[in-house]
CSV table of C-alpha atoms in Angstrom, one decimal:
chain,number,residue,atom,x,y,z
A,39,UNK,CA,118.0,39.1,75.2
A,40,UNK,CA,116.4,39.5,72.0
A,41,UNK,CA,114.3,36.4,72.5
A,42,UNK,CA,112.8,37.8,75.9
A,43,UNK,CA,112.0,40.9,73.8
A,44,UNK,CA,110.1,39.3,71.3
A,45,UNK,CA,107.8,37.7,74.1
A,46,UNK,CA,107.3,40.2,76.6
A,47,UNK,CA,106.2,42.0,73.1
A,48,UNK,CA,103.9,39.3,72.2
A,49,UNK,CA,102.4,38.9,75.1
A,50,UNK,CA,101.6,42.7,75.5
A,51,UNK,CA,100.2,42.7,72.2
A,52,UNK,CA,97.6,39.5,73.0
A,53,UNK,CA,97.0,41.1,76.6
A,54,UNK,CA,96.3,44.8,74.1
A,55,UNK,CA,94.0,42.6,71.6
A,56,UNK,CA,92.1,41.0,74.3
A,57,UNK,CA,91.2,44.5,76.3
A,58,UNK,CA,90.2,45.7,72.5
A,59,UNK,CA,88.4,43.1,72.1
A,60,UNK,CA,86.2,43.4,75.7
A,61,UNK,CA,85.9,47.4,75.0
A,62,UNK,CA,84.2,46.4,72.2
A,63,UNK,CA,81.8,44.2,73.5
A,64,UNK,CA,81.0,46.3,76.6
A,65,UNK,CA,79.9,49.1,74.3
A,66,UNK,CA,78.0,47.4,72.6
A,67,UNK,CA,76.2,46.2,76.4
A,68,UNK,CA,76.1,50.1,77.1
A,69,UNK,CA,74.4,51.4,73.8
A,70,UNK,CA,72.2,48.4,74.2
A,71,UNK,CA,70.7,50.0,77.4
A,72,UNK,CA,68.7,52.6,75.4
A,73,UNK,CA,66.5,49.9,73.8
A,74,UNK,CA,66.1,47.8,77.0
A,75,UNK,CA,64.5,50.3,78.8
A,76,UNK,CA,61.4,51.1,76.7
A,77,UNK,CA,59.8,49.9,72.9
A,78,UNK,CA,60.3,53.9,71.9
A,79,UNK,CA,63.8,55.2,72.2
A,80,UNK,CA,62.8,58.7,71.6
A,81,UNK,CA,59.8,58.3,74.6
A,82,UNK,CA,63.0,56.9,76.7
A,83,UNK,CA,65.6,59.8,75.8
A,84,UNK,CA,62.0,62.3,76.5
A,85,UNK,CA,62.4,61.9,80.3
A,86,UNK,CA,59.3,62.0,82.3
A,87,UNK,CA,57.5,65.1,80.7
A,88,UNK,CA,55.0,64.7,78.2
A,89,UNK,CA,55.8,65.4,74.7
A,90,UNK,CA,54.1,65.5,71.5
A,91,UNK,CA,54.3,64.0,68.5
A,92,UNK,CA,55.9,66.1,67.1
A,93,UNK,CA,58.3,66.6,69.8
A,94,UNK,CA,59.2,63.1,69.8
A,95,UNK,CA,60.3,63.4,65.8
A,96,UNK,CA,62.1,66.1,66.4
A,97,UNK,CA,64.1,64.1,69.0
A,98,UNK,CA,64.7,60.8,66.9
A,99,UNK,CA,66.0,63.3,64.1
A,100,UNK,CA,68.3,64.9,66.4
A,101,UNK,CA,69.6,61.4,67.8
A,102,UNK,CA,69.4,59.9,64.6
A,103,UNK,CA,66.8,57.2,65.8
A,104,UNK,CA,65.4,56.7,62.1
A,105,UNK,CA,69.1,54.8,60.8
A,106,UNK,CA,69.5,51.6,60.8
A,107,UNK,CA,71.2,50.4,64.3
A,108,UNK,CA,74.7,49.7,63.2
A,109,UNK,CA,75.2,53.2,61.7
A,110,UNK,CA,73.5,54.7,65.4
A,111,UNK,CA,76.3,52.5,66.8
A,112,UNK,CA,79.3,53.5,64.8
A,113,UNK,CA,78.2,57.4,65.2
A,114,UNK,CA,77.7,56.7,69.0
A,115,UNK,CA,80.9,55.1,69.7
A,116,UNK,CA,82.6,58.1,67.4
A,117,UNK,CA,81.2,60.9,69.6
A,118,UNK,CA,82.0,58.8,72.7
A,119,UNK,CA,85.7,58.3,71.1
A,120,UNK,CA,86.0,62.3,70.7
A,121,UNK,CA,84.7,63.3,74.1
A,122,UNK,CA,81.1,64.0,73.0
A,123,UNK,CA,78.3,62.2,75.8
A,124,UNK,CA,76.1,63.6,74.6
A,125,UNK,CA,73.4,65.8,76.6
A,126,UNK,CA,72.1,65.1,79.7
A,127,UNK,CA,67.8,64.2,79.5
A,128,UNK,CA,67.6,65.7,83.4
A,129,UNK,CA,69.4,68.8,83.4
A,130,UNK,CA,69.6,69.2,79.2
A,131,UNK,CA,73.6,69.9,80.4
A,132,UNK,CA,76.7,68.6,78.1
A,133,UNK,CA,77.4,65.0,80.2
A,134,UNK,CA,81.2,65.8,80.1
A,135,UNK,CA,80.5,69.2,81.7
A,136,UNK,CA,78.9,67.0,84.4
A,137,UNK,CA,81.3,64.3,85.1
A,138,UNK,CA,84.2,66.5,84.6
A,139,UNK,CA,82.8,68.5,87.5
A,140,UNK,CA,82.6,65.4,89.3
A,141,UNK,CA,84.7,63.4,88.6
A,142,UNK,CA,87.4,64.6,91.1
A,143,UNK,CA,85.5,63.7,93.7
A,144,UNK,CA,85.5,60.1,92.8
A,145,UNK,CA,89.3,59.7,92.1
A,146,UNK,CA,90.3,61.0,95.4
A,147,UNK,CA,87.8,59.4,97.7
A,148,UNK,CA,89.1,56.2,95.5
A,149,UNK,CA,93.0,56.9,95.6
A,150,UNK,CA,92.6,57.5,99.7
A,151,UNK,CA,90.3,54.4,100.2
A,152,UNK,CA,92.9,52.2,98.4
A,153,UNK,CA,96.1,54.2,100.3
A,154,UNK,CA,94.7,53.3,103.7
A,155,UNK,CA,93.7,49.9,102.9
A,156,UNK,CA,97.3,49.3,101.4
A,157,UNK,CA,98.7,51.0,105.1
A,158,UNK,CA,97.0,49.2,107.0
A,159,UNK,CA,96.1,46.3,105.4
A,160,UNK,CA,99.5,44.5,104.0
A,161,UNK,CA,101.3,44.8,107.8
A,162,UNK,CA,98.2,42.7,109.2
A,163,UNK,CA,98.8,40.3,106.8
A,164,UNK,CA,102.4,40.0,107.6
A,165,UNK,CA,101.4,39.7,111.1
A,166,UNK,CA,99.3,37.0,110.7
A,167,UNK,CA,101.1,35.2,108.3
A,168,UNK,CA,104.4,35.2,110.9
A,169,UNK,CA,102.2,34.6,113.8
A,170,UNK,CA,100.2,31.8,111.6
A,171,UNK,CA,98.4,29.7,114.3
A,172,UNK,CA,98.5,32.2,117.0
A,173,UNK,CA,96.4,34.8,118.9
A,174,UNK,CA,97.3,37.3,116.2
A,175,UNK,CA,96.7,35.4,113.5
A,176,UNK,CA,93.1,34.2,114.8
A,177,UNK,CA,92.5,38.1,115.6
A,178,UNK,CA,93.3,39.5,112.0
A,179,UNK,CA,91.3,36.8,110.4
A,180,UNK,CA,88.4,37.4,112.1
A,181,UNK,CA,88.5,41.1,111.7
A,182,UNK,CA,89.1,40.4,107.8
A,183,UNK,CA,86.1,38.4,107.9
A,184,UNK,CA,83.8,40.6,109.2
A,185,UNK,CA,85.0,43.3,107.1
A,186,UNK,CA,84.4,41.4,103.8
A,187,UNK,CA,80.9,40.3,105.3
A,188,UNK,CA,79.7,43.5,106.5
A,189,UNK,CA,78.2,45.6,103.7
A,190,UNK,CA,79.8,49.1,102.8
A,191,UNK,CA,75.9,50.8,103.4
A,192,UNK,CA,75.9,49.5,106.9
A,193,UNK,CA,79.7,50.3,108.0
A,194,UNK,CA,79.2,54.0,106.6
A,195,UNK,CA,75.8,54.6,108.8
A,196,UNK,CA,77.4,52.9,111.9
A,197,UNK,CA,80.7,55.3,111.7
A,198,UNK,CA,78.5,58.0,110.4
A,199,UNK,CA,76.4,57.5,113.8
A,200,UNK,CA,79.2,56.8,116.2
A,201,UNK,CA,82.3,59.5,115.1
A,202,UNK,CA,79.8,62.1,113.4
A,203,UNK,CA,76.8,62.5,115.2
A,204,UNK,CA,77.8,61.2,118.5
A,205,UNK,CA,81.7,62.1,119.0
A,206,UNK,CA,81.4,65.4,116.1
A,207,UNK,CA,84.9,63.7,115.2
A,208,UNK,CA,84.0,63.8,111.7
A,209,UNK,CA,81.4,66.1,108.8
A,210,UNK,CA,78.5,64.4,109.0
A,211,UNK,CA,77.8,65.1,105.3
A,212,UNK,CA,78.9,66.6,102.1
A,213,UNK,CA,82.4,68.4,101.5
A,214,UNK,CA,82.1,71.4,103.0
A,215,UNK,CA,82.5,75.0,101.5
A,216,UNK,CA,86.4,75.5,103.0
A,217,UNK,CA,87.9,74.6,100.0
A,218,UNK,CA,90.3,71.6,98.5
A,219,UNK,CA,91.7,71.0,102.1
A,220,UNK,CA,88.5,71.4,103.7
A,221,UNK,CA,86.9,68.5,101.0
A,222,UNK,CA,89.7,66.1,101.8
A,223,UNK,CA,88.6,66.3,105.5
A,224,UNK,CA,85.1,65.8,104.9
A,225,UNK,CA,86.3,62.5,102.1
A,226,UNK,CA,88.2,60.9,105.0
A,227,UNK,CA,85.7,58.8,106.7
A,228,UNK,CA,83.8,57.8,103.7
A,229,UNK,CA,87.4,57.1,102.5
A,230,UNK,CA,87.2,54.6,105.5
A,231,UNK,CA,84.6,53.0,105.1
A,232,UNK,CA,85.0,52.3,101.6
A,233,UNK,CA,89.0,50.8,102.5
A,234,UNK,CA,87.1,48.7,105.0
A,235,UNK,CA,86.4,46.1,103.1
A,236,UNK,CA,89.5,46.4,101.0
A,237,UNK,CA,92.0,46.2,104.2
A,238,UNK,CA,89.9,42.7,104.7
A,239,UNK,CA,90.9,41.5,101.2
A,240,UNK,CA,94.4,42.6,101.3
A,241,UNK,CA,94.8,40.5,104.6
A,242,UNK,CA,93.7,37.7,103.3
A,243,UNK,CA,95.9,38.0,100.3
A,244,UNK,CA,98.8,38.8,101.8
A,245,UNK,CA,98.5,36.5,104.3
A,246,UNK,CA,98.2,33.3,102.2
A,247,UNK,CA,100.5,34.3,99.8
A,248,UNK,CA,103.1,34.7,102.7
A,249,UNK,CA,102.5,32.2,104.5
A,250,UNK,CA,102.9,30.0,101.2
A,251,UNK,CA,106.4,31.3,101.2
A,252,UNK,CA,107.3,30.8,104.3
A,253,UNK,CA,106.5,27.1,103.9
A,254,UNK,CA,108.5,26.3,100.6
A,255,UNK,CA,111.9,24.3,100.6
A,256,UNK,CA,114.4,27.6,100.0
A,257,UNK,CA,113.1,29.0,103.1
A,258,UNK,CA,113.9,25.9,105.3
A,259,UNK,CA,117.4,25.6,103.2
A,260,UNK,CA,118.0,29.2,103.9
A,261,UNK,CA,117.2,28.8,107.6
A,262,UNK,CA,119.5,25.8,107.5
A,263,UNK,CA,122.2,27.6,106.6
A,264,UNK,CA,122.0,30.1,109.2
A,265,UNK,CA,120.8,33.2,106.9
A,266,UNK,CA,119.5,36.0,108.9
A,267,UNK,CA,115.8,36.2,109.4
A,268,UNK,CA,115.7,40.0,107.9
A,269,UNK,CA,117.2,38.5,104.3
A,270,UNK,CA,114.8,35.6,104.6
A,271,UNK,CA,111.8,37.4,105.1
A,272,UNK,CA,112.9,40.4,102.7
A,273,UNK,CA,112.9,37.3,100.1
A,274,UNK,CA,109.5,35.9,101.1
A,275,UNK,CA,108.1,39.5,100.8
A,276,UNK,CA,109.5,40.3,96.9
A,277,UNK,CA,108.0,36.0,96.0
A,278,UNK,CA,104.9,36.9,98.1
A,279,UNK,CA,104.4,40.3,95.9
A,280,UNK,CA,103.2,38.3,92.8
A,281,UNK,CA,99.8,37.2,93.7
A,282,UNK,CA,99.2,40.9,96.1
A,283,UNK,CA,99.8,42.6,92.8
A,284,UNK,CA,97.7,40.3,91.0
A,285,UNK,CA,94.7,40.5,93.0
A,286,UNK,CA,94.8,44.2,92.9
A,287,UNK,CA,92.8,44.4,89.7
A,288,UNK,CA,90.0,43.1,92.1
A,289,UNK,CA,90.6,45.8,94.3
A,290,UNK,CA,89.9,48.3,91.9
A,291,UNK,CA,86.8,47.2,90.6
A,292,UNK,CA,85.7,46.7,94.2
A,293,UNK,CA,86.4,50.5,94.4
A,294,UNK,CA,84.3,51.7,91.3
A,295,UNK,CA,81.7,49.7,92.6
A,296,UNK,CA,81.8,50.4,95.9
A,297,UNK,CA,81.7,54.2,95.4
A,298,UNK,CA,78.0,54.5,94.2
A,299,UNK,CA,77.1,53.0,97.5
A,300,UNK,CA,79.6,55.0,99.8
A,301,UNK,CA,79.0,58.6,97.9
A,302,UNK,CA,74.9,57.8,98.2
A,303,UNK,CA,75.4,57.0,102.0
A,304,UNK,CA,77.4,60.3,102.9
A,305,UNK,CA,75.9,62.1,100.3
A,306,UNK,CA,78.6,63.2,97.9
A,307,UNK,CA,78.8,64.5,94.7
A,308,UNK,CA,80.9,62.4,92.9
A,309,UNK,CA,80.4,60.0,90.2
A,310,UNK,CA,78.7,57.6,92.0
A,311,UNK,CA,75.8,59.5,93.5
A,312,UNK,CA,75.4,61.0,90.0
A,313,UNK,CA,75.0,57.3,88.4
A,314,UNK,CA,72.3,56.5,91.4
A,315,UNK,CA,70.2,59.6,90.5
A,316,UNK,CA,70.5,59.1,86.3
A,317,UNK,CA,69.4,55.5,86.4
A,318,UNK,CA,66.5,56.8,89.1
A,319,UNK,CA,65.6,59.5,86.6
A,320,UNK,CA,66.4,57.4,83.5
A,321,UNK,CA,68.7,60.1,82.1
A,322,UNK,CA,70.0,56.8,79.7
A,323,UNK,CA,72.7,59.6,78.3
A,324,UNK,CA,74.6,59.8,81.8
A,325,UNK,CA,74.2,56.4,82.3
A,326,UNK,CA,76.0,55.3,79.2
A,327,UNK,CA,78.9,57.9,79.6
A,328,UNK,CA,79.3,56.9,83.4
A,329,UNK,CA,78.9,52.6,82.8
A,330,UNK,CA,81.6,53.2,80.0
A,331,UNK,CA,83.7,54.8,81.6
A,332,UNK,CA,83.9,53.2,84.9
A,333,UNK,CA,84.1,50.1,83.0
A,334,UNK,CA,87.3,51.5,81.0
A,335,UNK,CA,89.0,52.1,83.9
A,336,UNK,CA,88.4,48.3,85.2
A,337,UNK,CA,89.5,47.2,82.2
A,338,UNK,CA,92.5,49.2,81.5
A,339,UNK,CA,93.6,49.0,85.2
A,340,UNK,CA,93.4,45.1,84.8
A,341,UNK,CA,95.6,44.9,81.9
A,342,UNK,CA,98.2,47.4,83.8
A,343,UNK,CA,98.3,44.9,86.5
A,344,UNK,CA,98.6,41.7,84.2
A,345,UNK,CA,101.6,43.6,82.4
A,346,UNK,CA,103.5,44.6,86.3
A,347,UNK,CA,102.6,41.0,86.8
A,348,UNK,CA,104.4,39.6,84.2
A,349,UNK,CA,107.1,42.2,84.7
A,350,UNK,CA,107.5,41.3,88.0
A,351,UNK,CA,107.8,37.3,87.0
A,352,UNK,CA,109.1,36.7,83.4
A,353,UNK,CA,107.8,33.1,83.7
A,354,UNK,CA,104.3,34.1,83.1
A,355,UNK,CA,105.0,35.2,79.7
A,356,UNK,CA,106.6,32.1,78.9
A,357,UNK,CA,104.1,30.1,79.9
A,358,UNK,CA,101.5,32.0,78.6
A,359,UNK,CA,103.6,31.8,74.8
A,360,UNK,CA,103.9,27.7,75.6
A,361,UNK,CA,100.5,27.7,77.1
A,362,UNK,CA,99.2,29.0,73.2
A,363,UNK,CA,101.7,27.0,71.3
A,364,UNK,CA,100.6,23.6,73.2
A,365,UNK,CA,97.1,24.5,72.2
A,366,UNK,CA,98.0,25.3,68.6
A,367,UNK,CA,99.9,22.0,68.1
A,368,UNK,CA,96.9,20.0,69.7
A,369,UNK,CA,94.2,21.3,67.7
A,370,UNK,CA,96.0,20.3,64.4
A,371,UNK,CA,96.6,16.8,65.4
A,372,UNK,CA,93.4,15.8,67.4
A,373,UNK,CA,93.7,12.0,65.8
A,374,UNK,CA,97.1,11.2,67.6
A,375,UNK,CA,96.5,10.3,71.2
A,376,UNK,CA,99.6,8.1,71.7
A,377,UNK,CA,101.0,12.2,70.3
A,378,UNK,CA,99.2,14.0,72.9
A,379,UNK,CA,99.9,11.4,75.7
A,380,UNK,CA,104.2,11.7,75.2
A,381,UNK,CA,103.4,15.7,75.0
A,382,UNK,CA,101.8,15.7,78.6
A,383,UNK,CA,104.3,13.7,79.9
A,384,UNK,CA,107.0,15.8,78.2
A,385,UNK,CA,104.9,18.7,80.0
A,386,UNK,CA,104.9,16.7,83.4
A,387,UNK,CA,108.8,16.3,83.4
A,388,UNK,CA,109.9,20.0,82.4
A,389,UNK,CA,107.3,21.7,85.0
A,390,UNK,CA,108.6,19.1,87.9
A,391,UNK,CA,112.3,20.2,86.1
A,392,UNK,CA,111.4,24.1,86.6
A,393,UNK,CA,110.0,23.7,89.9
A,394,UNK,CA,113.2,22.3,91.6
A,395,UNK,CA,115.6,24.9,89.5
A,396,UNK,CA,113.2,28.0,90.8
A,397,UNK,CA,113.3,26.5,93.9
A,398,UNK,CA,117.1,26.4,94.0
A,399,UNK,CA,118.0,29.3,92.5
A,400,UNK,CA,115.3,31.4,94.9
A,401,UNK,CA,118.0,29.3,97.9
A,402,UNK,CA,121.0,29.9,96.4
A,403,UNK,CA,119.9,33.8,95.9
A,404,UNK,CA,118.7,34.0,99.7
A,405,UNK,CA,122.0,32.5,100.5
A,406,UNK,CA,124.0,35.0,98.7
């Protein structure tokens, strides 16, 4: 017990160190963008008006531009630590003001994308994963295919056309003045064509990762045995889960990304259609707070899903532990090849030894 403890804590701390570690380097990318865009970083954080001289001093005092760059950096990442974006070049507005108003917007049309693709999405995979080879199976996997192919832009202007302008099914635009309940309505088909391509990708997950399970050697002992199909497929499901809940990190950055083009299409206010008109504007403020924090959330949503992973199966802790050890142990004896040959082997014989104890134990536990 105590042993387990010790490395589901160690490998939460390396999983903690390496997200650190990338924050770190992705602010650096995002304070980086206020010298790529222009020799003068006061002309840049200016906007488009013409200033003077004078004006333009007056600017690199106020944003300390005259320091050397690793003290602009630690006082940028300081303010961005306590809250403070800084002030917006387009509207001369607080930036938090402005994504706090917005940032709503973004979280629901992002929390109802993923809900419907996760609806609709896992029960065609099941589908087609039990009907492998079939009519439904062919069906599903060509829907998921032209779901992942067809860009987000497109689908939103042909359901925009089709249940908007020609049925009136659906607000054409915006989200309405009626209210919370009334901006939920008018989020629902952009919140459909966002989960478009996500119900694609969960198919195709789900699918594979079932139908993997369906072909291992506890499912065809369990079958032997005469165990009900409900218990058999209840077991496939909870193995099959691992890689679904793996793959969700993807699914989340697909839906940051996605919503800059979904919010410009049906002309929201959210996050995303403020990012489209700061980089259009070069408001470089708004740009960094947005890039940052979008990429937080990937980030810190990825390392939430590698910890339910490895909460889900224990082994991946240990082998990520053994994984580091083995490395450790061959970098401080690189000389010894006749060594590193009896290691692999060693390796070889206790995965093949692990493979056929999971594989009984997962029969003997459908059995029971």
């Amino acid at each position: 017990m105590r042993g387990g403890l010790l490395r589901a804590l160690k490998f939460l701390g390396r999983r903690l160190v390496n997200l650190l570690l990338l924050l770190f380097v992705l602010s650096l990318v995002t304070f980086s963008l206020l010298y790529v865009t222009n020799s003068d970083p006061a002309r840049t954080l200016a906007g488009a008006k013409k200033v003077s001289p004078e004006q333009l001093a007056a600017i690199r005092a106020q944003y300390h531009l005259d320091e050397p760059l690793w003290q602009q950096y630690v006082r940028w990442a300081n303010n961005l630590l306590h809250g403070d974006f800084g002030v917006s070049i387009r509207t001369q507005l607080p930036v938090g003001q402005m994504i706090g108003q917005r940032a709503w917007i973004t979280l629901a049309l992002a929390v109802m994308a993923l809900a419907i693709a996760l609806i609709i999405g896992l029960p065609l995979g099941i589908l087609a994963a039990r009907r492998n080879g079939r009519w439904q199976d062919r069906l599903v996997t060509a829907l998921a295919v032209a779901g992942l192919s067809a860009p987000s832009f497109a689908i939103g202007l042909l359901l925009l056309y089709v249940l908007s302008v020609q049925l009136g099914w659906f607000p054409i635009y915006g989200l309405g003045d009626g209210g919370f309940a009334d901006a939920i309505w008018h989020l629902l088909l952009p919140s459909i064509t966002l989960a478009i391509g996500l119900i694609a990708s969960v198919v195709k997950i789900s699918r594979a990762s079932l139908i993997k399970q369906i072909d291992t050697d506890y499912t065809l002992f369990a079958r032997s045995r005469g165990v009900s199909r409900r218990t058999i497929l209840l077991a496939q499901l909870r193995n099959a889960a691992l890689p679904i809940v793996t793959s969700s990190g993807l699914l989340i950055a697909t839906l940051v990304s996605g919503t800059v083009i979904v919010e410009t299409t049906f002309s929201i206010g959210g996050l995303g259609t403020l990012l489209q008109s700061s980089v259009t504007f070069k408001d470089i403020p708004t740009v960094q707070a947005i890039t940052m924090i979008m990429a937080t959330i990937i980030c810190v949503a990825t390392a939430i899903v590698d910890a339910l992973a490895a909460l889900i199966d224990p082994r991946l802790r240990s082998r990520t532990i053994s994984a580091n050890s083995r490395a450790g142990l061959i970098s401080n004896d690189q000389n010894s090849n006749d060594q590193l040959a009896d290691n692999a082997d060693r390796t070889n014989v206790t995965s093949s030894t692990q493979t056929t104890a999971t594989t009984n134990d997962r029969a003997q536990e459908v059995t029971r």
